[in-house]
XYZ file of C-alpha atoms in Angstrom:
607
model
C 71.863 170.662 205.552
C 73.669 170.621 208.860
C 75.795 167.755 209.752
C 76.353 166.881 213.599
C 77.607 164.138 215.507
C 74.784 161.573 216.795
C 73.870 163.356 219.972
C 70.592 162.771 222.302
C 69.809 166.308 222.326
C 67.781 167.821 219.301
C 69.627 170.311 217.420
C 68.080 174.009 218.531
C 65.813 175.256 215.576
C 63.479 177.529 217.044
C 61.998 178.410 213.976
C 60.053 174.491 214.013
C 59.594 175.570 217.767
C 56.652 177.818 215.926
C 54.934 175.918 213.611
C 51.628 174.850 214.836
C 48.466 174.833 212.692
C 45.732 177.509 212.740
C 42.362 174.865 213.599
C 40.298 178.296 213.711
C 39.012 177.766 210.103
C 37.257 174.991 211.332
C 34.869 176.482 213.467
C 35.011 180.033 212.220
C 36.847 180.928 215.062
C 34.668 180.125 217.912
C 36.871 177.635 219.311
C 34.868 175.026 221.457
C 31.094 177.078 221.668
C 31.842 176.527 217.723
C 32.133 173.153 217.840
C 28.838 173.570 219.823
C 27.237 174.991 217.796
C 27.920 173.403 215.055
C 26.674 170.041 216.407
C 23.604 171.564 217.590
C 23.139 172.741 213.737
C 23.758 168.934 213.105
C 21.339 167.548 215.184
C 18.549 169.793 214.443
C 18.968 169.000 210.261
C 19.462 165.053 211.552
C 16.030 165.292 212.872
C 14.606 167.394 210.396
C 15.748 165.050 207.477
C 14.590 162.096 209.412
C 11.191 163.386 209.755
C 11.344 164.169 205.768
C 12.579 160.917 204.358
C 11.851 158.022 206.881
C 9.889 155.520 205.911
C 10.158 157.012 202.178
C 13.236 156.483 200.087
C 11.591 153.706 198.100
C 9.370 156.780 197.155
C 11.938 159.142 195.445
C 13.120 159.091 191.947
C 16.514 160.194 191.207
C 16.383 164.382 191.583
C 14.416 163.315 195.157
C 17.686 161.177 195.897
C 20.158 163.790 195.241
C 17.843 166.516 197.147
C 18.301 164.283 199.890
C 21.927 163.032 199.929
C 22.955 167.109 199.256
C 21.097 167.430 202.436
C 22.700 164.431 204.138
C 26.474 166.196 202.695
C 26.180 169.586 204.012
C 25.263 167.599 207.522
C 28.751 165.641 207.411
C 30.315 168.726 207.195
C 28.941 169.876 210.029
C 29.722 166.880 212.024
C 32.705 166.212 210.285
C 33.912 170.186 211.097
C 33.150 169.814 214.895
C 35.260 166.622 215.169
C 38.490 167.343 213.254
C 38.534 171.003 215.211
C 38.093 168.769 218.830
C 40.413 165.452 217.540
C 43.161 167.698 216.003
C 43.312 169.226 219.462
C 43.541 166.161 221.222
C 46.244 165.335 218.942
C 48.669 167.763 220.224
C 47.489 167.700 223.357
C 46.291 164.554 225.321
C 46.480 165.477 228.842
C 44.474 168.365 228.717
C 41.282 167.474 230.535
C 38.930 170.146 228.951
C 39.780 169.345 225.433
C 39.379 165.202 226.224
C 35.618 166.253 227.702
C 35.432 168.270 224.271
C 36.602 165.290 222.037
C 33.977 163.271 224.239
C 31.347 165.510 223.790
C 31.500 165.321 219.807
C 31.273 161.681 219.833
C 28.786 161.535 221.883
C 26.551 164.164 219.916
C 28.034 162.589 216.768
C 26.558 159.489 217.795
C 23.228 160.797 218.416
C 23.261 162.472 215.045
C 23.904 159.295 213.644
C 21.454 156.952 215.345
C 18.758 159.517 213.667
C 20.386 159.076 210.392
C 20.408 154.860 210.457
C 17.111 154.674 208.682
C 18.721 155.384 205.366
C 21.488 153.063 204.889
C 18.986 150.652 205.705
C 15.929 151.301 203.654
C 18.762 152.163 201.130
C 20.064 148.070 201.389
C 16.490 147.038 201.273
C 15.859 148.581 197.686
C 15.757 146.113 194.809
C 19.472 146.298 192.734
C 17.909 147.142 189.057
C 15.635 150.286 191.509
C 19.023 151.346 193.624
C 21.030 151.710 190.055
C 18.053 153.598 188.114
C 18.424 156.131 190.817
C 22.360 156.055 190.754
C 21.999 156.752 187.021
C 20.402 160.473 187.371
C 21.440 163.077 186.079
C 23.786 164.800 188.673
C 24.315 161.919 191.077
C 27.675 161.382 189.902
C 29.118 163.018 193.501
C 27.231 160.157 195.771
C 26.805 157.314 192.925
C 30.194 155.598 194.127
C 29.508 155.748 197.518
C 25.898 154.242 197.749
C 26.992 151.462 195.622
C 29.625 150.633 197.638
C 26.995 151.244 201.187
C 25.185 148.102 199.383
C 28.087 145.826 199.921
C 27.270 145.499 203.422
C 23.808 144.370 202.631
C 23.888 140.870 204.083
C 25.729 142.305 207.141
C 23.340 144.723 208.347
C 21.160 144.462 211.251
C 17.622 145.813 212.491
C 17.074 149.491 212.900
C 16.609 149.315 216.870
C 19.919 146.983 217.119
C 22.013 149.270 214.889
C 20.503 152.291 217.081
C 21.866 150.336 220.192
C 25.314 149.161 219.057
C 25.950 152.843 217.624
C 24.924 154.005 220.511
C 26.995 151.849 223.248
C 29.736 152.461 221.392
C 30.607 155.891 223.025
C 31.272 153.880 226.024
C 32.414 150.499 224.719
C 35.222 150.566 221.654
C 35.918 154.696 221.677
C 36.349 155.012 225.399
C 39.326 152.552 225.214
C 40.640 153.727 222.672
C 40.751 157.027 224.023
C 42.342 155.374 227.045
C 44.831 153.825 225.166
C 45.636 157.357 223.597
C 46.090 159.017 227.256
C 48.258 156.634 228.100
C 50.565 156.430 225.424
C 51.065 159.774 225.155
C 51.650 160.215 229.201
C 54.489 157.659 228.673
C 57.696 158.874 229.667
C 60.876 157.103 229.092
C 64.157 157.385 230.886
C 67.226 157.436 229.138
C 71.003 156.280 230.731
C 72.243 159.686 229.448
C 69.498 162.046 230.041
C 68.906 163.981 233.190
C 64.767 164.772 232.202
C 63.084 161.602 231.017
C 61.420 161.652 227.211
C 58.847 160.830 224.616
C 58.962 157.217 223.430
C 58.586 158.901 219.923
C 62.349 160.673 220.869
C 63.319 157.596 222.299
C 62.671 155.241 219.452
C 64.027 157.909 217.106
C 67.896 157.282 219.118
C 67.154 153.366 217.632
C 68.806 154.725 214.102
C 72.048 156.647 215.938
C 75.263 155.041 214.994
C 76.282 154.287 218.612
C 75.398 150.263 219.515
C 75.533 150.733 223.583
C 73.258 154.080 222.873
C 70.858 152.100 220.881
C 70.646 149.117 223.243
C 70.795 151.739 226.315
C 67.583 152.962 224.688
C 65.416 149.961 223.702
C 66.417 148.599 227.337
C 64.485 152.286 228.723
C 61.681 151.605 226.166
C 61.048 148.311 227.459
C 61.032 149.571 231.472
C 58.875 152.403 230.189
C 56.414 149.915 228.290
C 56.470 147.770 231.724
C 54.288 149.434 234.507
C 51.203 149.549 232.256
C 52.104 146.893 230.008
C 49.050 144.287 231.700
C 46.935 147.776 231.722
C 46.748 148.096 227.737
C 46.949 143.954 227.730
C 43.736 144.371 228.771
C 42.575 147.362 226.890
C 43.962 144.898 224.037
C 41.826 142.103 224.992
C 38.266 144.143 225.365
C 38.680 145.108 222.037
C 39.704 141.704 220.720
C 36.447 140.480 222.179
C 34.561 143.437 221.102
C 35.073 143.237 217.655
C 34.356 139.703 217.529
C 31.019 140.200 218.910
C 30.535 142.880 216.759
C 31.716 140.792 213.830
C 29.349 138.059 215.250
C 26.500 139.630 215.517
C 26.585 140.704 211.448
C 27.126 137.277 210.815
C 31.005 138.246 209.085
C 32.961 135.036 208.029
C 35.851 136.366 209.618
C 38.046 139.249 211.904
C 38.855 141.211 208.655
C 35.993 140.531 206.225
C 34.726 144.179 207.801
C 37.848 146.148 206.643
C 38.494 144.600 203.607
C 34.892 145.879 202.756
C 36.134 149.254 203.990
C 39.108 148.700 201.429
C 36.389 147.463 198.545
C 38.898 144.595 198.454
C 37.911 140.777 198.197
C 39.226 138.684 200.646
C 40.748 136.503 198.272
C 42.681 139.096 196.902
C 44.223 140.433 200.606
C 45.640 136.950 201.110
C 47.292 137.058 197.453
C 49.239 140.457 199.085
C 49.718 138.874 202.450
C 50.904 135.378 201.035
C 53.188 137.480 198.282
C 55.100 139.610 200.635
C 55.489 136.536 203.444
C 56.979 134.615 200.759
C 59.777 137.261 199.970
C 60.522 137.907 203.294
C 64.152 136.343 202.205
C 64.697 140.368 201.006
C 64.122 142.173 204.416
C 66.561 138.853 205.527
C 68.954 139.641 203.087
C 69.370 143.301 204.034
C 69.190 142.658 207.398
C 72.565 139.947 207.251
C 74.481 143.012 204.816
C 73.585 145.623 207.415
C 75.261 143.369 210.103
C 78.440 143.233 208.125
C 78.066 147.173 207.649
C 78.054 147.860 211.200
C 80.584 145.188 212.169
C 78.361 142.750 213.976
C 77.710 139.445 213.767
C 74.322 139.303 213.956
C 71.653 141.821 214.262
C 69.494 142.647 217.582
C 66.167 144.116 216.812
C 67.352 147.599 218.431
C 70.126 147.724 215.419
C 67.282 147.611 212.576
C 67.207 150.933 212.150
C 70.795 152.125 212.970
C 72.418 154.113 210.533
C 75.048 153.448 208.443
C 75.977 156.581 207.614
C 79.296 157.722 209.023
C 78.126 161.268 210.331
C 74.413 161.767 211.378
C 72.492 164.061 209.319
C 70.612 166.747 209.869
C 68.234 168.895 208.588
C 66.835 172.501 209.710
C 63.311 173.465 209.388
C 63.926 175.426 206.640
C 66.388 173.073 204.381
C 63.236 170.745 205.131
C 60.861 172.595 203.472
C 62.562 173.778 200.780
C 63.964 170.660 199.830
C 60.305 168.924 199.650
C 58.867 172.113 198.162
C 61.225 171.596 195.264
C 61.006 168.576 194.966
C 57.286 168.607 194.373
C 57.003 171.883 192.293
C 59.735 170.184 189.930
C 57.537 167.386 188.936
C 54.762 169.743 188.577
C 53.594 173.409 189.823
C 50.378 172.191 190.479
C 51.934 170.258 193.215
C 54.421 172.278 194.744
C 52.298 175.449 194.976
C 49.518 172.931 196.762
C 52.620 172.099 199.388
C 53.751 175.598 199.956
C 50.318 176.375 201.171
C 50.441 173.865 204.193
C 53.704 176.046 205.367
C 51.832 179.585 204.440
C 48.803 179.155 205.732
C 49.807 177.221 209.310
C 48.064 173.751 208.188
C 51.082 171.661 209.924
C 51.898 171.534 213.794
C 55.973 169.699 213.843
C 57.382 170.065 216.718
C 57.685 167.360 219.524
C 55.681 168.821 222.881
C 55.143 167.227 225.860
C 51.682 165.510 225.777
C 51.598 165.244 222.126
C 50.521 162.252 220.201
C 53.400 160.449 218.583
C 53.737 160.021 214.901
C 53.029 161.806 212.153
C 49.379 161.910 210.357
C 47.574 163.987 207.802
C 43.936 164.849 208.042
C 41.486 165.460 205.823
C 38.995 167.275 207.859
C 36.175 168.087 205.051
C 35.942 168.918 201.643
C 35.041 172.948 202.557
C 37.954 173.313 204.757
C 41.406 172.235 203.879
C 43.948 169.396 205.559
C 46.409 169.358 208.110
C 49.595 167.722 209.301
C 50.770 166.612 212.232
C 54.462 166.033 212.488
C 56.994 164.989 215.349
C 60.126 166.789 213.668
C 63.066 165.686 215.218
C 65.680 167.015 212.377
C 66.659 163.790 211.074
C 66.604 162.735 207.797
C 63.961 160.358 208.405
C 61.497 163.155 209.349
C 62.181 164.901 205.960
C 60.925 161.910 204.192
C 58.147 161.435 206.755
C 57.148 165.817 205.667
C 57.156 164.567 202.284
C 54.864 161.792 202.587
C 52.552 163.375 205.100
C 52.085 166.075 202.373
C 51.321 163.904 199.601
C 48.148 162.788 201.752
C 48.147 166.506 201.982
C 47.874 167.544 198.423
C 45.815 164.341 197.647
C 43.127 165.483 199.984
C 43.013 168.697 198.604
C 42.773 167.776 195.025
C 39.935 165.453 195.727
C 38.128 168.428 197.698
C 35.446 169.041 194.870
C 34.463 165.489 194.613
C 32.445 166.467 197.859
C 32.472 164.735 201.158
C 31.058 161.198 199.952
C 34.396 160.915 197.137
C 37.173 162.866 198.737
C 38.451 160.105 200.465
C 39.943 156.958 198.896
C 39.733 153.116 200.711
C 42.964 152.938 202.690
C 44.032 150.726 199.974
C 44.888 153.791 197.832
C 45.362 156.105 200.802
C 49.437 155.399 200.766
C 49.491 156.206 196.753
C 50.503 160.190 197.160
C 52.473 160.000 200.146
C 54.713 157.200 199.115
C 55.190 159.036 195.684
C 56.019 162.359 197.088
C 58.081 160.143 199.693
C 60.100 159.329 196.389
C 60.293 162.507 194.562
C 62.131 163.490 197.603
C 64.489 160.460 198.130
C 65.371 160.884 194.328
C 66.190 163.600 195.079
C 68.506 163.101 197.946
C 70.035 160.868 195.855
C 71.030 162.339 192.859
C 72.544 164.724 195.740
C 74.567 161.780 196.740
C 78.403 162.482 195.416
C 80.012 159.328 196.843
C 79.106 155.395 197.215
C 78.920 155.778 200.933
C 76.133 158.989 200.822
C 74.450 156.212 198.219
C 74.574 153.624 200.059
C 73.382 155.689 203.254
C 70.446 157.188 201.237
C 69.525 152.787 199.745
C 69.462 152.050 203.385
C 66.894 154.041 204.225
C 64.968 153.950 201.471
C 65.018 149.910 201.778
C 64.398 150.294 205.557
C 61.077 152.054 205.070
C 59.473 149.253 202.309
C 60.769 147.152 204.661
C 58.765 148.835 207.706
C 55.816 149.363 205.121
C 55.802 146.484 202.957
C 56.832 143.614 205.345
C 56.827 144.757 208.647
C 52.952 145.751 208.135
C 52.937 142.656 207.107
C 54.303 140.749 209.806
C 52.239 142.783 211.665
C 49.040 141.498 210.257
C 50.062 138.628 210.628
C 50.354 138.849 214.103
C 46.874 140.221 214.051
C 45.595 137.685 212.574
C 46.788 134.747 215.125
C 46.320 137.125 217.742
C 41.865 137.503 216.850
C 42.202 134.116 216.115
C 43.370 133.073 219.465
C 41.248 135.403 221.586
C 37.862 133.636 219.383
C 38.701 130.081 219.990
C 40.300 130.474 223.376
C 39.496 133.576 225.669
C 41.423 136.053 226.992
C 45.018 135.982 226.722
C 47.380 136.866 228.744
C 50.609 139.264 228.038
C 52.630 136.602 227.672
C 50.638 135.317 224.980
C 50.155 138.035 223.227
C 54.535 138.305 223.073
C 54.768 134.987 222.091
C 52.619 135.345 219.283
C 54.427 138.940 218.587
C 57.618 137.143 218.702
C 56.372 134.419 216.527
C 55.648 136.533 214.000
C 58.295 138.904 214.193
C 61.097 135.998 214.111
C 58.950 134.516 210.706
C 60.283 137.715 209.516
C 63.026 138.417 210.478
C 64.758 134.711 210.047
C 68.191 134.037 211.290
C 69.400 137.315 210.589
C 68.260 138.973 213.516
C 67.983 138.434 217.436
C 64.580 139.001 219.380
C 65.831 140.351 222.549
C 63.785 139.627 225.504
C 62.131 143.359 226.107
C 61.532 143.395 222.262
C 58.641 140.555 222.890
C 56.448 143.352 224.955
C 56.907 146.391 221.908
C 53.295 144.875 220.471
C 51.785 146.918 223.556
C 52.510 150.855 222.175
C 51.163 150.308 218.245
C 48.171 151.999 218.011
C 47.108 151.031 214.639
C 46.070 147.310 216.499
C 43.928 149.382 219.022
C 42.054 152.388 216.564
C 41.527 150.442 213.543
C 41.631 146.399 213.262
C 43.245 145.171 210.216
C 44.657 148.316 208.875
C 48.280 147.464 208.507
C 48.012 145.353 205.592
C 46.563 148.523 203.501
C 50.400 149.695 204.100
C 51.955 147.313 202.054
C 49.279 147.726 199.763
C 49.550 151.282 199.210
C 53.578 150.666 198.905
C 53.438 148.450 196.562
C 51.482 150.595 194.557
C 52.327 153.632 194.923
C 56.113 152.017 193.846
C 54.660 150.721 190.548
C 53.001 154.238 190.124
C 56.883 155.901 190.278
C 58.042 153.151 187.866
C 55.120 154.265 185.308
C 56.742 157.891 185.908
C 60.035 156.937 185.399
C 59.243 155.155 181.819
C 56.548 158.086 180.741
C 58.029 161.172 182.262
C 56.090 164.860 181.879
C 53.734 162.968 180.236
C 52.235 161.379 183.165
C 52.339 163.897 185.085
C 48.520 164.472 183.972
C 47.196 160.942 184.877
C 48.512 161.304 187.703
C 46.943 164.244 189.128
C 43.215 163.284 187.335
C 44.271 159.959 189.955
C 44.773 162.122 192.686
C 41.712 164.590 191.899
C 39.317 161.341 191.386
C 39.427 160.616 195.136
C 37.400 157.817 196.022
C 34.592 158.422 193.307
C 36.051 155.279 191.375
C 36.143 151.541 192.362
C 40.215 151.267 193.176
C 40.713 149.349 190.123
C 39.496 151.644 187.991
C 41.566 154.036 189.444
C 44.447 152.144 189.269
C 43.664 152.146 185.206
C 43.775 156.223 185.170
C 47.673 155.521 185.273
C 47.773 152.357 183.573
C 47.511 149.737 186.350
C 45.765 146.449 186.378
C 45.271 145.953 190.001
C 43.607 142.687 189.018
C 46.920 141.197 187.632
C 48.280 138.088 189.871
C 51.856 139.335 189.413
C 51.209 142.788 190.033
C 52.517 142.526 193.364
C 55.536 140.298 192.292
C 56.178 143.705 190.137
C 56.048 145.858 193.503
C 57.949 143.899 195.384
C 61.192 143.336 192.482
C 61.041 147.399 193.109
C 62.119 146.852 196.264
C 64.682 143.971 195.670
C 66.133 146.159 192.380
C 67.301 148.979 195.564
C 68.615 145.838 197.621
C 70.816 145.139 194.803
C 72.001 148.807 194.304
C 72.950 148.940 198.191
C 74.880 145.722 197.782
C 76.797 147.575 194.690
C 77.046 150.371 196.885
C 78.447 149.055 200.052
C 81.361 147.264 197.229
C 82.409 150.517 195.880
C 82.380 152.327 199.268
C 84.805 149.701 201.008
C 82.270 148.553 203.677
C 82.006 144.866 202.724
């Protein structure tokens, strides 16, 4: 571990300079005539199974039903191999014309493939319940048996054949196109720092919010705002189309309300998203109550929202590359082999791309491409600390996707519910074991603050976030198009409900609703954050009490994928996600570190 003084320069490590993942796998190395091919493939079976099983699925018994959904899964991979290869591209980089007219032409094709393909899911819906779960019983349907009965869900929700075909198929130019816009511009953004001759990312910018130095902070939140300025009416109204199409969307399937779509994604009720959302708004007094120690940490009165994320660390850490990966590597090989030799693969076999580039989407993600391939990362490794936490839970999604692989393309995936379970726990293996690495009560106390400052960002951030999601479709429904000062008064609204009295909303901070992207790709998502948090906490707490011996209902977790209702899953390692208080028990997790920073910051002097 190298330790440097806080510095707006990155530390030189040309060996993350280098690592940028090998997409050729994807298309068996024929780069963009593969991804053309591959579509073509797609289309051709789409029409071909079409002209086979139209008009006939109330016709099949249960071997005709897995003929045809083995058909329908070797198609997904297809489509599914063509559009991670031209997305993961895009990813890293944006501004690249030809690879934008690449990304377009898989959705478009992908589109087409699909409008072939509605017939199913609706003569599917139509079948009697006792008929659809005869046929889910068959022998050998166990890798698509989860997913249809989930497809039925949206039953009362579904719409003609001809006005499916037509909203699928306006879509290209409608919902994806400004998202894609949104995407450009983002990642064209350039911010201009007091102290830097060549302007940056916002990702590096942001990343100076946790330096030690209050006028650098402020200096940089001040750029992020005049950055966020010029187009800030621009994606206001990017913001706004999509507001208004998703509620015609949602009105059109006759959906009691903005999120009743994802929580279906999620296979959660509604009722029990508001027991989450109401249970973490009512403890926002712990995100306070951090918030009013840091201040006395750093010798403030009172926060501003650029100080959230200072450190409190004396010296600024920093971590090479290397001590990254073999840090995480050991981490996750110590709990179990399985693990860590899964991890050292995404180094080996150039599945991650980490460094920042110009043109680059901010971030950090992990993809699962398809169950035939394998996953990959995308980092924006900036040597901090932070980013060695953020490898460690980007390969728990990692080694989560590839452990669900054989469950096929129809399982691999879990709701984003249980998406965050892996990542946050390989997120802790690591932090554990930073901290038993921690020799004094100020390293301690460094390490709680972080690890408190990201369940704070996941738990009740997210939170406040949905929150301001949910005022935000509710006042674009009942009262038009809003206007960017709107939408920052209702950011600030809900950002000051969380925040309290310990904490200042400066003036620029009421326009930083404008660069999340989560609000623009995917409506409601944020909640599934806390969600996953929350969980994946109370999963580390079951590991803590059980030791080695979990270790193997964990991983049958992990390899189950999405072939299991979520509360079922949550029973492989002893969870009842039905339990009232089982997010009461999540959220003491996070108060029980609160309390060890508050010992912490006593024995170190601070307070």
């Amino acid at each position: 571990m190298t330790t440097l003084a806080a510095t707006n320069q990155e530390p030189a490590d040309d060996e993350v300079a280098g690592v940028a993942w090998n997409l050729d796998p994807l298309v068996d190395g024929q780069g963009e005539e593969g991804v053309r091919s591959l579509l073509a493939q797609g289309l051709e079976r789409a029409d071909a199974f079409a002209a086979a099983y139209a008009g006939r699925l109330a016709e099949l018994d249960a071997a005709g039903l897995r003929a045809a959904m083995q058909q329908l899964a070797e198609l997904h991979e297809l489509v599914g191999r063509a559009g991670s290869y031209a997305s993961l591209r895009f990813a890293v980089d944006t501004a690249d014309p030809a690879i934008g007219a690449l990304l377009q032409h898989v959705q478009e094709r992908a589109t087409e493939i699909q409008t072939r393909l509605l017939f199913f899911e609706l003569e599917w819906a139509e079948l009697p319940d006792e008929r659809a779960e005869e046929l889910l019983r068959g022998e050998g349907n166990e890798f698509f048996a989860h997913y249809l009965r989930t497809e039925r869900r949206y039953r009362p929700y579904l719409l003609s054949e001809p006005e499916e075909r037509i909203l699928a198929e306006k879509g290209i130019s409608g919902a994806s196109a400004w998202t894609r816009l949104f995407a450009e511009l983002m990642s064209s953004l350039e911010v201009r720092l007091p102290s830097a001759e060549e302007p940056v990312s916002l990702e590096q910018a942001l990343a100076l919010l946790s330096g030690p130095d209050r006028d650098e902070r402020r200096g940089a939140a001040e750029a992020v705002t005049a950055a966020l300025e010029p187009g800030l009416r621009t994606r206001a109204f990017i913001f706004n189309t999509l507001l208004h199409d998703k509620a015609v969307d949602d009105r059109l399937r006759s959906y009691p309300g903005w999120l009743t779509a994802r929580n279906l994604a999620n296979e959660a009720s509604d009722e029990s998203v508001q027991a989450l959302v109401t249970a973490v708004s009512n403890r926002f007094d712990v995100p306070q109550r951090w918030y009013k120690l840091k201040a006395r940490l750093l010798r403030v009165d009172k926060l501003a929202d650029y100080d959230r994320a200072a450190t409190v660390a004396d010296v600024d850490e920093r971590f090479s590359w290397r001590e990254a990966r073999e840090l995480v590597l050991d981490a996750y090989g110590s709990f179990t082999p399985e693990l860590g030799n899964l991890a050292r693969r995404f180094f080996d076999e150039q599945w991650i791309d980490a460094p920042v580039r110009p043109g680059k989407r901010g971030g950090a993600f992990c993809s699962y491409t398809v169950p035939s391939a394998h996953p990959y990362v995308l980092l924006n490794y900036t040597a901090r600390r932070r980013d060695v936490l953020t490898l460690a839970h980007e390969l728990g999604h990692g080694v989560h996707a590839a452990l669900a692989a054989p469950q096929g393309v129809f399982h691999q995936s879990t709701p984003l519910t249980l998406a965050e379970t892996a990542s946050v726990f390989g997120e802790t293996l690591v932090f554990g074991r930073l901290l038993e690495a921690a020799a004094t009560p100020a390293s301690r106390l460094s390490l709680l603050s972080e690890s408190i400052e990201g369940a704070i960002a996941t738990v009740f951030r997210q939170t406040a976030m949905h929150n301001f999601e949910q005022e935000i479709h509710t006042a674009r429904r009942e009262g038009g198009e809003l206007a960017v000062e709107q939408f920052g008064a209702l950011w600030e609204k809900t950002q000051e409900e969380l925040f309290g009295d310990a904490v200042e909303v400066t003036e620029g901070y009421k326009t930083w609703w404008s660069y999340i992207p989560h609000f623009i790709n995917t409506p409601g998502y944020v909640y599934a954050y806390a969600y996953g948090q929350l969980l994946a906490l109370s999963v580390y707490r079951r590991y803590e009490q059980e030791g080695a011996s979990f270790v193997p209902d964990y991983l049958k977790m992990l390899s189950a994928g999405g072939s299991l209702a979520p509360e079922e899953l949550g029973k492989l390692v002893g969870l009842d996600l039905t339990d009232p208080g089982f997010w009461d028990a999540g959220l003491a997790l996070v108060e029980e570190q609160l309390e060890q920073a508050e010992q912490a910051a006593v024995e170190a002097g601070r307070v």
